[in-house]
Short mmCIF file of C-alpha atoms and ligand atoms in Angstrom, two decimals:
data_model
loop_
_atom_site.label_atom_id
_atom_site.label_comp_id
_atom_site.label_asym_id
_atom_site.label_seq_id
_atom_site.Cartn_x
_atom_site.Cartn_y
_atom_site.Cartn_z
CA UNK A 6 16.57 26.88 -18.17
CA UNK A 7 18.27 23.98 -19.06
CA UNK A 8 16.57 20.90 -19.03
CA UNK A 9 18.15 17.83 -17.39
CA UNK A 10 17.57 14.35 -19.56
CA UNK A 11 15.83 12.48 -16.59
CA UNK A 12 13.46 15.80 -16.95
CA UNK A 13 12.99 15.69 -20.69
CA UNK A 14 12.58 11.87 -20.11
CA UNK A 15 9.93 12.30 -17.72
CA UNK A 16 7.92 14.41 -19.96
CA UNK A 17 8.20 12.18 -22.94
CA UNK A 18 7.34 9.15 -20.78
CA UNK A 19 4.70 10.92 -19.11
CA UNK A 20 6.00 10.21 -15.42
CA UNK A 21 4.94 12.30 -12.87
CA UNK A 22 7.34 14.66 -10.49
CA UNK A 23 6.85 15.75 -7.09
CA UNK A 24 9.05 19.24 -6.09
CA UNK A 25 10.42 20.19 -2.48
CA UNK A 26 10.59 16.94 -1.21
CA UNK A 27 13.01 16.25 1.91
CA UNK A 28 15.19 13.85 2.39
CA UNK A 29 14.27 11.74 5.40
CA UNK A 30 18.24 10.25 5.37
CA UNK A 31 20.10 12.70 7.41
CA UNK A 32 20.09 15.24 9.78
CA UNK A 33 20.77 17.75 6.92
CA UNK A 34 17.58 17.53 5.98
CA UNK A 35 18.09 18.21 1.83
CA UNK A 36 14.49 19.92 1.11
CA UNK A 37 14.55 20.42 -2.98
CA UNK A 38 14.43 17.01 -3.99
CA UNK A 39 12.63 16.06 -6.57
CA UNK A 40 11.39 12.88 -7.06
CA UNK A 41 10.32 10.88 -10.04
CA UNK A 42 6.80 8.66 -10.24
CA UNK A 43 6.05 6.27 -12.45
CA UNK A 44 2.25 5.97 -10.85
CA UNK A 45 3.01 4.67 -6.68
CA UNK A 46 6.57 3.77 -8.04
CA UNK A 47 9.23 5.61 -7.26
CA UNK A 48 11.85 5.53 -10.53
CA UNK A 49 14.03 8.57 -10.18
CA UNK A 50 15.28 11.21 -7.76
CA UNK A 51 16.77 14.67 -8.50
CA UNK A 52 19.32 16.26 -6.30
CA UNK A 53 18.98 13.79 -3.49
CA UNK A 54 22.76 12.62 -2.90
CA UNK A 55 23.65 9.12 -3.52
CA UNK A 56 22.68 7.94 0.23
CA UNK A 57 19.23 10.19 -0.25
CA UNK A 58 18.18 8.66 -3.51
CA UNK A 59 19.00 5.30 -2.26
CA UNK A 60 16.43 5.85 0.65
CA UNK A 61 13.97 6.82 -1.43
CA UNK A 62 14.20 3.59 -3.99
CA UNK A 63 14.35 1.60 -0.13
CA UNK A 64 10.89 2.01 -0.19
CA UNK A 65 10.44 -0.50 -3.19
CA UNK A 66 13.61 -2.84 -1.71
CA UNK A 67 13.05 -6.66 -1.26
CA UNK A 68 14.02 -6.30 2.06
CA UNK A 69 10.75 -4.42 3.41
CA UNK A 70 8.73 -6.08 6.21
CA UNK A 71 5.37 -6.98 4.21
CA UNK A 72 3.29 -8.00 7.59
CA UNK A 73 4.27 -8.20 11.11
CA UNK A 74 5.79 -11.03 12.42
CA UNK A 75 6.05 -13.62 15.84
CA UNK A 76 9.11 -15.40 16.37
CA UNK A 77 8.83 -19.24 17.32
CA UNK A 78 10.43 -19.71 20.76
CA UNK A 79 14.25 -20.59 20.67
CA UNK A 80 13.96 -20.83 17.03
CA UNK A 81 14.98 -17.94 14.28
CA UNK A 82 11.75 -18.83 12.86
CA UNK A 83 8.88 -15.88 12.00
CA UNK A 84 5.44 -16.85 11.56
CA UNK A 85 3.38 -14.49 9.92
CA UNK A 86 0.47 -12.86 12.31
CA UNK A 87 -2.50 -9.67 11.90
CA UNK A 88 -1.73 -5.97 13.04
CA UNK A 89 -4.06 -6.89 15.81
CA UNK A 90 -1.84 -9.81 16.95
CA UNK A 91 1.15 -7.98 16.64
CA UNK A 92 0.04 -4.86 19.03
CA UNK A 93 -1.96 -7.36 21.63
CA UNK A 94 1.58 -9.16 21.98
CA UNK A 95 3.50 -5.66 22.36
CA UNK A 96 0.91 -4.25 24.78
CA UNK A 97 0.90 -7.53 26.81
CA UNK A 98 4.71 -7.69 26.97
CA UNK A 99 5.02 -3.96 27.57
CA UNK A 100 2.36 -3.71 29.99
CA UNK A 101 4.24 -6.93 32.26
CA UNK A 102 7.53 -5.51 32.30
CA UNK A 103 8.65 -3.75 35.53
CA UNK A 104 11.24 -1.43 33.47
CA UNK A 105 11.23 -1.82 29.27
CA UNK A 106 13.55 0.10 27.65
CA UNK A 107 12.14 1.72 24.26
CA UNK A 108 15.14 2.80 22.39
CA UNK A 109 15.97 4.45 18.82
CA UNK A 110 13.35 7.44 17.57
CA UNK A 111 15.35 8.77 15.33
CA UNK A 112 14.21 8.09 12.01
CA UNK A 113 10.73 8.63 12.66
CA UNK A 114 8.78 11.56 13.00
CA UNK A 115 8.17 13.83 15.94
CA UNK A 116 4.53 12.80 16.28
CA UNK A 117 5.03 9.27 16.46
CA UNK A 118 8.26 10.08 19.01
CA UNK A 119 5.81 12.08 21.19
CA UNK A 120 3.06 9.27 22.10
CA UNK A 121 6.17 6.90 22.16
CA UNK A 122 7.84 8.72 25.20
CA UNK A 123 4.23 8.58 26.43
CA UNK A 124 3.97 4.83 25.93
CA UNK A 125 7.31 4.99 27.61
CA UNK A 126 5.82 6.75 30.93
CA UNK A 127 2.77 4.96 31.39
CA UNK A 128 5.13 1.71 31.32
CA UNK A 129 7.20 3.22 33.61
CA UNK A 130 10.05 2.26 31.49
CA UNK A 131 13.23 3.96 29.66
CA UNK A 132 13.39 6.11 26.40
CA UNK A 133 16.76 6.52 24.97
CA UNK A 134 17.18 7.83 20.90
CA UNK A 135 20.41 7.50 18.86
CA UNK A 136 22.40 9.91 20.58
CA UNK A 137 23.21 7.88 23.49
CA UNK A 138 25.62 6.71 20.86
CA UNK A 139 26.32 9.68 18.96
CA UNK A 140 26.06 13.36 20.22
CA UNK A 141 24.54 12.65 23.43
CA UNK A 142 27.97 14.64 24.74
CA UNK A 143 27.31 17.29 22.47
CA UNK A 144 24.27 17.51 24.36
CA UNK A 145 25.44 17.67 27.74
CA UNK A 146 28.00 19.96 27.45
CA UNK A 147 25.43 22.13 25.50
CA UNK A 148 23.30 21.93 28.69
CA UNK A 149 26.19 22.61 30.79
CA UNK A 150 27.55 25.68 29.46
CA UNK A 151 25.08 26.85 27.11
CA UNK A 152 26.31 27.16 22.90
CA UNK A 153 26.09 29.96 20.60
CA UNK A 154 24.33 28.52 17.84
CA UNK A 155 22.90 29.70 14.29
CA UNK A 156 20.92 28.05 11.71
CA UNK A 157 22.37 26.28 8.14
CA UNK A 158 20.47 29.61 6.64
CA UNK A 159 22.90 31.73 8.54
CA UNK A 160 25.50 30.12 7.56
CA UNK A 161 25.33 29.86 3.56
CA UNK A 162 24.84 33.86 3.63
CA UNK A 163 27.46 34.72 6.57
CA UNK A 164 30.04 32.37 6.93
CA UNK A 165 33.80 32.77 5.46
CA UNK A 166 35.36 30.48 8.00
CA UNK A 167 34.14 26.41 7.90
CA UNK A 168 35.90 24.08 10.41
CA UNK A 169 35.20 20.52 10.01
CA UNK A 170 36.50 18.93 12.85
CA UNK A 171 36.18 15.10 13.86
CA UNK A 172 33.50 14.79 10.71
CA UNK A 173 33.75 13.69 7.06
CA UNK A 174 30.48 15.30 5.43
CA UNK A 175 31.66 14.41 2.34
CA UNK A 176 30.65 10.70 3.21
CA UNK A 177 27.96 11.04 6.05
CA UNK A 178 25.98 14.31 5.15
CA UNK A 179 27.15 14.47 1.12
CA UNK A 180 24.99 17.64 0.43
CA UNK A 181 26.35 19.54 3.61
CA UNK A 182 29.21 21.49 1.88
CA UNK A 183 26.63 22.54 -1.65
CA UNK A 184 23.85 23.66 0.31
CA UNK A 185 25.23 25.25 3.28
CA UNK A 186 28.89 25.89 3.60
CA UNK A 187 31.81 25.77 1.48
CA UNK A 188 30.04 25.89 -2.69
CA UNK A 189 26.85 28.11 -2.26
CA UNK A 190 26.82 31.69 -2.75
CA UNK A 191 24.96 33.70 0.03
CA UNK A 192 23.79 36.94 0.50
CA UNK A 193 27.16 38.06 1.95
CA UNK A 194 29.08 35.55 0.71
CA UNK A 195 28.51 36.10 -3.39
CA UNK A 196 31.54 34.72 -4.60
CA UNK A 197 30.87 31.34 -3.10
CA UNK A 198 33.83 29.11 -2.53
CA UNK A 199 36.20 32.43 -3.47
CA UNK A 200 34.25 33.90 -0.10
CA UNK A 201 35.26 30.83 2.49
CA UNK A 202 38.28 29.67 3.80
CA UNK A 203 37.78 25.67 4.74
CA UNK A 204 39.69 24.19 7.65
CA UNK A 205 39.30 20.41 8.81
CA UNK A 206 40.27 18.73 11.44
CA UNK A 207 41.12 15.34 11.73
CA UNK A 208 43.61 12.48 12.78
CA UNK A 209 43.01 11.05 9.35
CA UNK A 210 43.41 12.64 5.75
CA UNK A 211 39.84 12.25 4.94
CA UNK A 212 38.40 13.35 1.80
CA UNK A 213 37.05 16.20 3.69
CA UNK A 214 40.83 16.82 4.40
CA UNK A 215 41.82 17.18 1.06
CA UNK A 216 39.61 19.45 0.29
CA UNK A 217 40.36 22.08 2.85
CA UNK A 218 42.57 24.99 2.79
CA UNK A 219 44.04 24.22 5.90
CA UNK A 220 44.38 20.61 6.99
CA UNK A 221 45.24 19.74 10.91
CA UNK A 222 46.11 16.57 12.05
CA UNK A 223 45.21 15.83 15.20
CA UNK A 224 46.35 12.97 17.37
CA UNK A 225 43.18 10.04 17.97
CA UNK A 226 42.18 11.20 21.28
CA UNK A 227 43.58 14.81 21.39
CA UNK A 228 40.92 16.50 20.78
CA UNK A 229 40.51 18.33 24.10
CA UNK A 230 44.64 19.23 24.32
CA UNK A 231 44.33 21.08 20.71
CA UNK A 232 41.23 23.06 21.55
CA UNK A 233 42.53 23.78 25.15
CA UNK A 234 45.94 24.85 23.04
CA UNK A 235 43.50 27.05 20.62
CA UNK A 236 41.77 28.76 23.31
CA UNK A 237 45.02 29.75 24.85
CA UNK A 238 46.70 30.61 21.21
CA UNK A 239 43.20 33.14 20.91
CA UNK A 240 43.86 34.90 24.10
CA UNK A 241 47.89 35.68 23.33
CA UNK A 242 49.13 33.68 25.47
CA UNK A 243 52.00 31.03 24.88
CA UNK A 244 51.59 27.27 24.08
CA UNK A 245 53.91 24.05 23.98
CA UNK A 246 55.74 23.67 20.87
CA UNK A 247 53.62 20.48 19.74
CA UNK A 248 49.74 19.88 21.21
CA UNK A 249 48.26 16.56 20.27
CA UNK A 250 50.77 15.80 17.52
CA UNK A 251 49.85 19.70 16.02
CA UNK A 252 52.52 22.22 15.80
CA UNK A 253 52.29 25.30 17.69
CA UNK A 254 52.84 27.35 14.63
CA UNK A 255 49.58 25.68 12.85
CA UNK A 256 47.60 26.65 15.92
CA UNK A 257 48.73 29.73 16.50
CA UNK A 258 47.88 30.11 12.77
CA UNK A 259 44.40 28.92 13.27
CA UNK A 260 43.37 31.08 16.20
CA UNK A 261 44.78 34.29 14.25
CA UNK A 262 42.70 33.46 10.95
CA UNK A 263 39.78 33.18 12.97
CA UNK A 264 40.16 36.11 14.08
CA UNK A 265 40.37 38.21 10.93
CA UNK A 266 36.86 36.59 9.66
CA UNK A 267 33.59 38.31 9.61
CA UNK A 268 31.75 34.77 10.49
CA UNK A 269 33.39 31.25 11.81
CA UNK A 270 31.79 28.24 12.10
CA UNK A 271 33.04 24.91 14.09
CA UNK A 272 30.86 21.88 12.64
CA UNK A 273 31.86 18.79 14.66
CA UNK A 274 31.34 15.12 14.45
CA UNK A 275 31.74 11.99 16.22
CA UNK A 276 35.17 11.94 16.19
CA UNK A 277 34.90 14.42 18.94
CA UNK A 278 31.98 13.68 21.11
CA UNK A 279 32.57 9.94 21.30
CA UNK A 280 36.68 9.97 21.64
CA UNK A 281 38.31 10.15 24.98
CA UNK A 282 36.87 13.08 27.04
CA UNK A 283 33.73 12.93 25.25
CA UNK A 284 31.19 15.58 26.76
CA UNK A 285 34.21 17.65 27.97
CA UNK A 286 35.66 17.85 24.53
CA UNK A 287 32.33 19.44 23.08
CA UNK A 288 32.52 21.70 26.75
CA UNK A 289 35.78 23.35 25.68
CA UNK A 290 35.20 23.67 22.02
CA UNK A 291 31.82 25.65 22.84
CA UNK A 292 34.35 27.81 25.53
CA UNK A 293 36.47 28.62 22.48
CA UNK A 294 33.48 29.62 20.37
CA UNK A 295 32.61 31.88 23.37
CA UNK A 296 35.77 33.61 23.42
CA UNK A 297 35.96 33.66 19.71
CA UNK A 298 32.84 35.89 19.95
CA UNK A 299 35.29 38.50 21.57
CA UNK A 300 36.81 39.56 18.56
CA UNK A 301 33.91 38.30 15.14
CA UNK A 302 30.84 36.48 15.51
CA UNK A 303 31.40 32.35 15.78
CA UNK A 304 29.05 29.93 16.12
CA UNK A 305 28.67 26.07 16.27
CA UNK A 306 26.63 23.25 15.28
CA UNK A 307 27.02 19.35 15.97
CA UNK A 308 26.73 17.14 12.73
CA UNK A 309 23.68 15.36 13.66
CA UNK A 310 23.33 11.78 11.54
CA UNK A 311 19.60 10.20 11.52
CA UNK A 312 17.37 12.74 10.22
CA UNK A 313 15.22 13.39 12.99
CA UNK A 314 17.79 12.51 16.12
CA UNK A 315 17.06 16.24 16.77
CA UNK A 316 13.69 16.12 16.75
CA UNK A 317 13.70 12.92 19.53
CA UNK A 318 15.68 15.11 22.02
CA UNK A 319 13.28 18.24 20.98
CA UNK A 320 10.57 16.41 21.82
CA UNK A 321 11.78 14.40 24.81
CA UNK A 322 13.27 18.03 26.51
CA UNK A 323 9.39 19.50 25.56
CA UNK A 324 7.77 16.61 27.07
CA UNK A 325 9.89 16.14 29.89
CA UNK A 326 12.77 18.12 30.42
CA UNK A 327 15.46 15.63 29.06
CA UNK A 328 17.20 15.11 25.66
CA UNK A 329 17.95 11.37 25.75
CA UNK A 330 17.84 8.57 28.38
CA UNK A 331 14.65 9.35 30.53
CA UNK A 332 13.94 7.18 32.92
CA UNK A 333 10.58 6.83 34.35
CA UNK A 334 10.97 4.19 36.42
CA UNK A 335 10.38 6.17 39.76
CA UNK A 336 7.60 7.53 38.09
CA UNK A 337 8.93 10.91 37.69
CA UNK A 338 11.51 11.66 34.36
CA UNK A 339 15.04 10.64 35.53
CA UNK A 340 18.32 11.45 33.04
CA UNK A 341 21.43 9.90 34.16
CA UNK A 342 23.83 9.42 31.14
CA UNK A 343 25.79 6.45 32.02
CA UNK A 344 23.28 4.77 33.98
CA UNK A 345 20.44 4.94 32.26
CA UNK A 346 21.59 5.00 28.53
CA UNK A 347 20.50 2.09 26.82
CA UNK A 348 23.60 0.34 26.52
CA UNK A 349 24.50 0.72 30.51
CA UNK A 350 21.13 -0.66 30.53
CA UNK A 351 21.30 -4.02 28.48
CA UNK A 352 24.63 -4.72 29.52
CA UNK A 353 23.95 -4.61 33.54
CA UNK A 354 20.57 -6.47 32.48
CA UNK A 355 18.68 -3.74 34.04
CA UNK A 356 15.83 -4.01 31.92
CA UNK A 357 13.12 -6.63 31.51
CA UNK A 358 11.95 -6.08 28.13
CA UNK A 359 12.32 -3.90 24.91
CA UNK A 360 10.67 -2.13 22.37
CA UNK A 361 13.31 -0.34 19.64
CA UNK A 362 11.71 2.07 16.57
CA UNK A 363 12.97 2.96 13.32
CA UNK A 364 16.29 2.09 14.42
CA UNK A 365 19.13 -0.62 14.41
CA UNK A 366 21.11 -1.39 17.70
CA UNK A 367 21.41 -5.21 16.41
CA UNK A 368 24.25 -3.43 13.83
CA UNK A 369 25.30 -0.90 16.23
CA UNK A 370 25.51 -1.71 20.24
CA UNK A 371 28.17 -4.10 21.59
CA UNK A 372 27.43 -7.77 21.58
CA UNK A 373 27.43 -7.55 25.34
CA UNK A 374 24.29 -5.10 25.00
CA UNK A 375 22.39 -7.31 22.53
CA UNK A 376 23.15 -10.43 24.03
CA UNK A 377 20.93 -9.16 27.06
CA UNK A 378 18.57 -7.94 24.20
CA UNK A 379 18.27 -11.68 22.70
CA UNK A 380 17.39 -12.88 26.61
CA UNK A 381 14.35 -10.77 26.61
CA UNK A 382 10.57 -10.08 25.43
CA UNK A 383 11.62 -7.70 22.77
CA UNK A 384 9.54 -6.10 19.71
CA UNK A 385 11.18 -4.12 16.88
CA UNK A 386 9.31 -1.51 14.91
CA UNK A 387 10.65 -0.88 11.28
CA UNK A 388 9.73 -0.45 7.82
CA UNK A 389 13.04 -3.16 6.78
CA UNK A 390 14.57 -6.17 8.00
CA UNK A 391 17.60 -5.55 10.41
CA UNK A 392 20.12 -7.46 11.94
CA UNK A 393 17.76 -6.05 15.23
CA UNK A 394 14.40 -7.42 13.58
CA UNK A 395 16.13 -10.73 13.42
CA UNK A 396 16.73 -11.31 17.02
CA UNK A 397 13.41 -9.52 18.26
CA UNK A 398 10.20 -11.74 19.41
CA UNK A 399 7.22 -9.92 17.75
CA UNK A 400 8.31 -7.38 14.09
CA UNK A 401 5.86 -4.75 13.46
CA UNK A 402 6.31 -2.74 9.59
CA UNK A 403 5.64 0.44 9.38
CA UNK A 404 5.20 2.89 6.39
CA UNK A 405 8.32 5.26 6.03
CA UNK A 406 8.01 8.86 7.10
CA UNK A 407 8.71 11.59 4.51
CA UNK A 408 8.20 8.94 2.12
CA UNK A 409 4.63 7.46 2.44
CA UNK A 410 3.87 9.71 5.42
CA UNK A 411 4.03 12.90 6.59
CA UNK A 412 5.95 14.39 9.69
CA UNK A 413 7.61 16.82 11.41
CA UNK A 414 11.78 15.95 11.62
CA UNK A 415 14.05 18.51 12.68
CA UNK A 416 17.40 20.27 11.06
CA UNK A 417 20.80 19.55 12.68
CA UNK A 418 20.77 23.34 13.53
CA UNK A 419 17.08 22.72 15.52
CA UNK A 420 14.73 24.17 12.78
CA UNK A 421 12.01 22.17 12.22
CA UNK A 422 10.67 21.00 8.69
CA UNK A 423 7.39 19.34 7.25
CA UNK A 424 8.32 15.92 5.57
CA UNK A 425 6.08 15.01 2.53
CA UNK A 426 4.56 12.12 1.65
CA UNK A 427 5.54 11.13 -1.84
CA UNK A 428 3.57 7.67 -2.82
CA UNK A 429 0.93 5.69 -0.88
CA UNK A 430 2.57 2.55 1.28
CA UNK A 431 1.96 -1.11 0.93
CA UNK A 432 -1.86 -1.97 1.39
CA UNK A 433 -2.55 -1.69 4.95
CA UNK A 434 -0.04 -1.04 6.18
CA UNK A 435 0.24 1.50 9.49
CA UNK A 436 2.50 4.16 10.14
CA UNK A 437 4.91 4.51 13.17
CA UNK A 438 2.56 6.94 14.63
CA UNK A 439 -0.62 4.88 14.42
CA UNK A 440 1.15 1.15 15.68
CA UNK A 441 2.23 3.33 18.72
CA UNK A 442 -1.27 4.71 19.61
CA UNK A 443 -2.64 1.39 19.38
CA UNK A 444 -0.06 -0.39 21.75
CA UNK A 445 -0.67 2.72 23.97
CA UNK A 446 -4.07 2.68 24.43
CA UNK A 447 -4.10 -1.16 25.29
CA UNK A 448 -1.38 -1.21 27.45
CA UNK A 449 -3.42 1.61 29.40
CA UNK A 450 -6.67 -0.95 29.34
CA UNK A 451 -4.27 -3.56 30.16
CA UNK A 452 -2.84 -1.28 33.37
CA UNK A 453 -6.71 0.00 34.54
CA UNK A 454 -5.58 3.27 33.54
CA UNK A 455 -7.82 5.98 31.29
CA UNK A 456 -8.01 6.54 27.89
CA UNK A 457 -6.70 9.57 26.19
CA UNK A 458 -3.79 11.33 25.95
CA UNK A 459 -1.79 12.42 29.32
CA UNK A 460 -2.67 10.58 31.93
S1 SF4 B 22 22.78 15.17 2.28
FE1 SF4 B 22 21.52 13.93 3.67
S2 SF4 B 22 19.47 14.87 3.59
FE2 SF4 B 22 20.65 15.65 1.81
S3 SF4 B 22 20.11 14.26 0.13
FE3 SF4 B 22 21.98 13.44 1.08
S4 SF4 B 22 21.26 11.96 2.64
FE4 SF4 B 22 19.52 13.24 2.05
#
């Protein structure tokens, strides 16, 4: 075997290496990383991608949260304050509101997501996770028409036909293409990237694009008119001479190739769910996927990006029969995408407080949205400062999962994986999981309600 030099110089320097770590970055979920110790200090990583080995070294970052934090009214000003201080505040806050939202969940781990949504009942409040602003179309036309799906497993040993359409893995999920589609050489696929044939889709020549085989550009916002155009072209029947800026001879091209493979695959991205037709785009690309299934076997799986926004709607759907943006106001779960999704939310003011873990709105909602956020009792739950932590009233750190803690995430294709724990966190600090037991079980003494889980 040959030895790497940041292996031969761990030996020599008599650093220690922990194997089959995963990568708690994203949704691809990278689970052979090794990872270098120099005693609780992380110095290395090994086959983490660039984004994945950057998480890991996060942990050791100046810009952690050492100690939770109150700010001073009207002021950008944090005073330092005890665990104890910090979940009193969050219970009392929680436990006044008439509707809090609690919003994010998808960088933690399922266990910690699970007494959350709890937290997020007995408040009678909202819970909302990252896809309200990713694939939370993906998700509703999923539960609209149904989606044949397969796992990442299924893929590196079947597939000979990769579409990549509306996402740029090379960029967001850097390890997607080794490990599961295009380089790796499967049980049916031996000859690797001989075996596969790699078509992407995209209004921009990404450097996705100029890796594929076939390249087609697609229109910003036409999305819906090519697939509509493909499903037509797979059936025989005849098509305009141009859909969405695509020639007809490119997509008549397309639906005949996919034909004549043994295994197709249609990995899409945000440039689909969150253009114009959204939900409907995803609806008619899991139609053509259908049909495809007429003449070879074709699947499809969304490119989720945080590394356990899976998991969230897993646990949500388990717990209460939705996938994102559960209301419990009426004290019954309520999903209403487009009324109760966070940013619907915040921007009609419909909300009286908020609580947002292991996630960033404050870099990623509209100003409209936080501007509502800034007006209210808020409390933000992260391992690092944010531009969120920096508008919030009361900062709680946390240790980070698959990192110094253990927990369940799950896979973009829905198969769930054990994160390790890799070094011990800061000195006392608590983990996502425990801060949200503790604000539970006050808010329930606060409300007269009894201990325990369920209630
Ligand atoms: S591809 Fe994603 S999961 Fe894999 S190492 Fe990179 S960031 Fe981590």
């Amino acid at each position: 075997m040959i030895e790497t030099k940041t292996q031969a110089a761990t030996k020599s320097e008599g650093l220690k290496v922990v194997t089959d770590v995963v990568c708690p970055f994203c949704g691809t979920l990278c689970d052979d990383v090794k990872v270098v110790l120099d005693g609780n200090r992380i110095v290395d990583t090994m086959n983490a991608c660039i984004i994945g080995n950057e998480k890991f070294k996060s942990a050791q970052a100046g810009h952690r949260v050492m100690q939770p934090l109150e700010r001073e009214e009207g002021t950008t000003q944090f005073t330092p304050v005890s665990y104890d201080y910090a979940v009193e505040k969050a219970a009392q806050i929680l436990a006044k509101a008439k509707r809090p939202l609690f919003y994010g969940w998808s960088s933690t781990s399922c266990e910690a997501q699970e007494v959350g949504n709890e937290l997020a009942e007995v408040c009678r409040g909202v819970t909302d996770n990252t896809a309200t602003v990713c694939h939370g179309p993906s998700i509703m036309a999923i539960q609209t028409v149904g989606a044949p799906q397969c796992t990442l497993g299924e893929v590196k040993n079947r597939a000979d036909l990769i579409i990549y359409w509306g996402c740029n893995p090379i960029h967001a999920h850097p390890r997607h293409m080794s490990r599961y589609t295009i380089y790796p050489r499967g049980f049916f696929t031996e000859r690797g990237f001989d075996d596969r044939t790699l078509v992407v889709v995209d209004p921009r020549p990404t450097d996705t694009a100029k890796q594929a085989d076939i390249y087609v550009q697609v229109e910003q916002g036409k999305d819906y008119e090519v697939l509509d155009a493909l499903r037509t072209a797979t059936r025989g029947e005849d098509i305009p001479d141009v859909v969405g800026g695509v020639p007809k001879a490119q997509i008549v091209q397309l639906a005949e190739l996919a034909k004549t493979k043994k295994f197709g695959l249609l990995f899409f991205g945000m440039g689909v769910t969150q253009t114009i037709g959204k939900h409907r785009n995803i609806d008619i690309a899991i139609s053509w996927v259908a049909d495809m299934n007429k003449y070879t076997k074709f699947s499809l799986i969304p490119m989720r990006g945080h590394y356990n926004v899976t998991g969230s709607g897993q646990v949500m759907c388990w717990q209460s029969g939705f996938p994102f943006a559960m209301d419990f106001s009426r004290g019954y779960p309520r999903y209403n995408p487009g009324e109760t999704t966070s940013n619907d939310l915040l921007r009609r003011g419909e909300v009286d407080a908020a609580m947002v873990i292991a996630s960033d709105p404050g870099a990623h909602f509209p100003v409209s949205s936080m501007k509502h956020y800034a007006k209210i009792p808020t409390i933000a739950l992260d391992p690092h400062y944010t531009p969120t932590t920096g508008v919030s009233n009361i900062v709680i750190p946390s240790t980070m999962v698959g990192v110094e803690e253990e927990g369940t995430a799950y896979r973009m294709d829905n198969v769930p994986i054990r994160c390790r724990k890799v070094i011990d966190g800061p000195e006392g600090m608590l983990s996502d999981e425990e801060v949200l037991r503790r604000i539970l079980a006050r808010v329930k003494e606060l409300k007269g309600l009894p201990a325990g889980q369920g209630h």
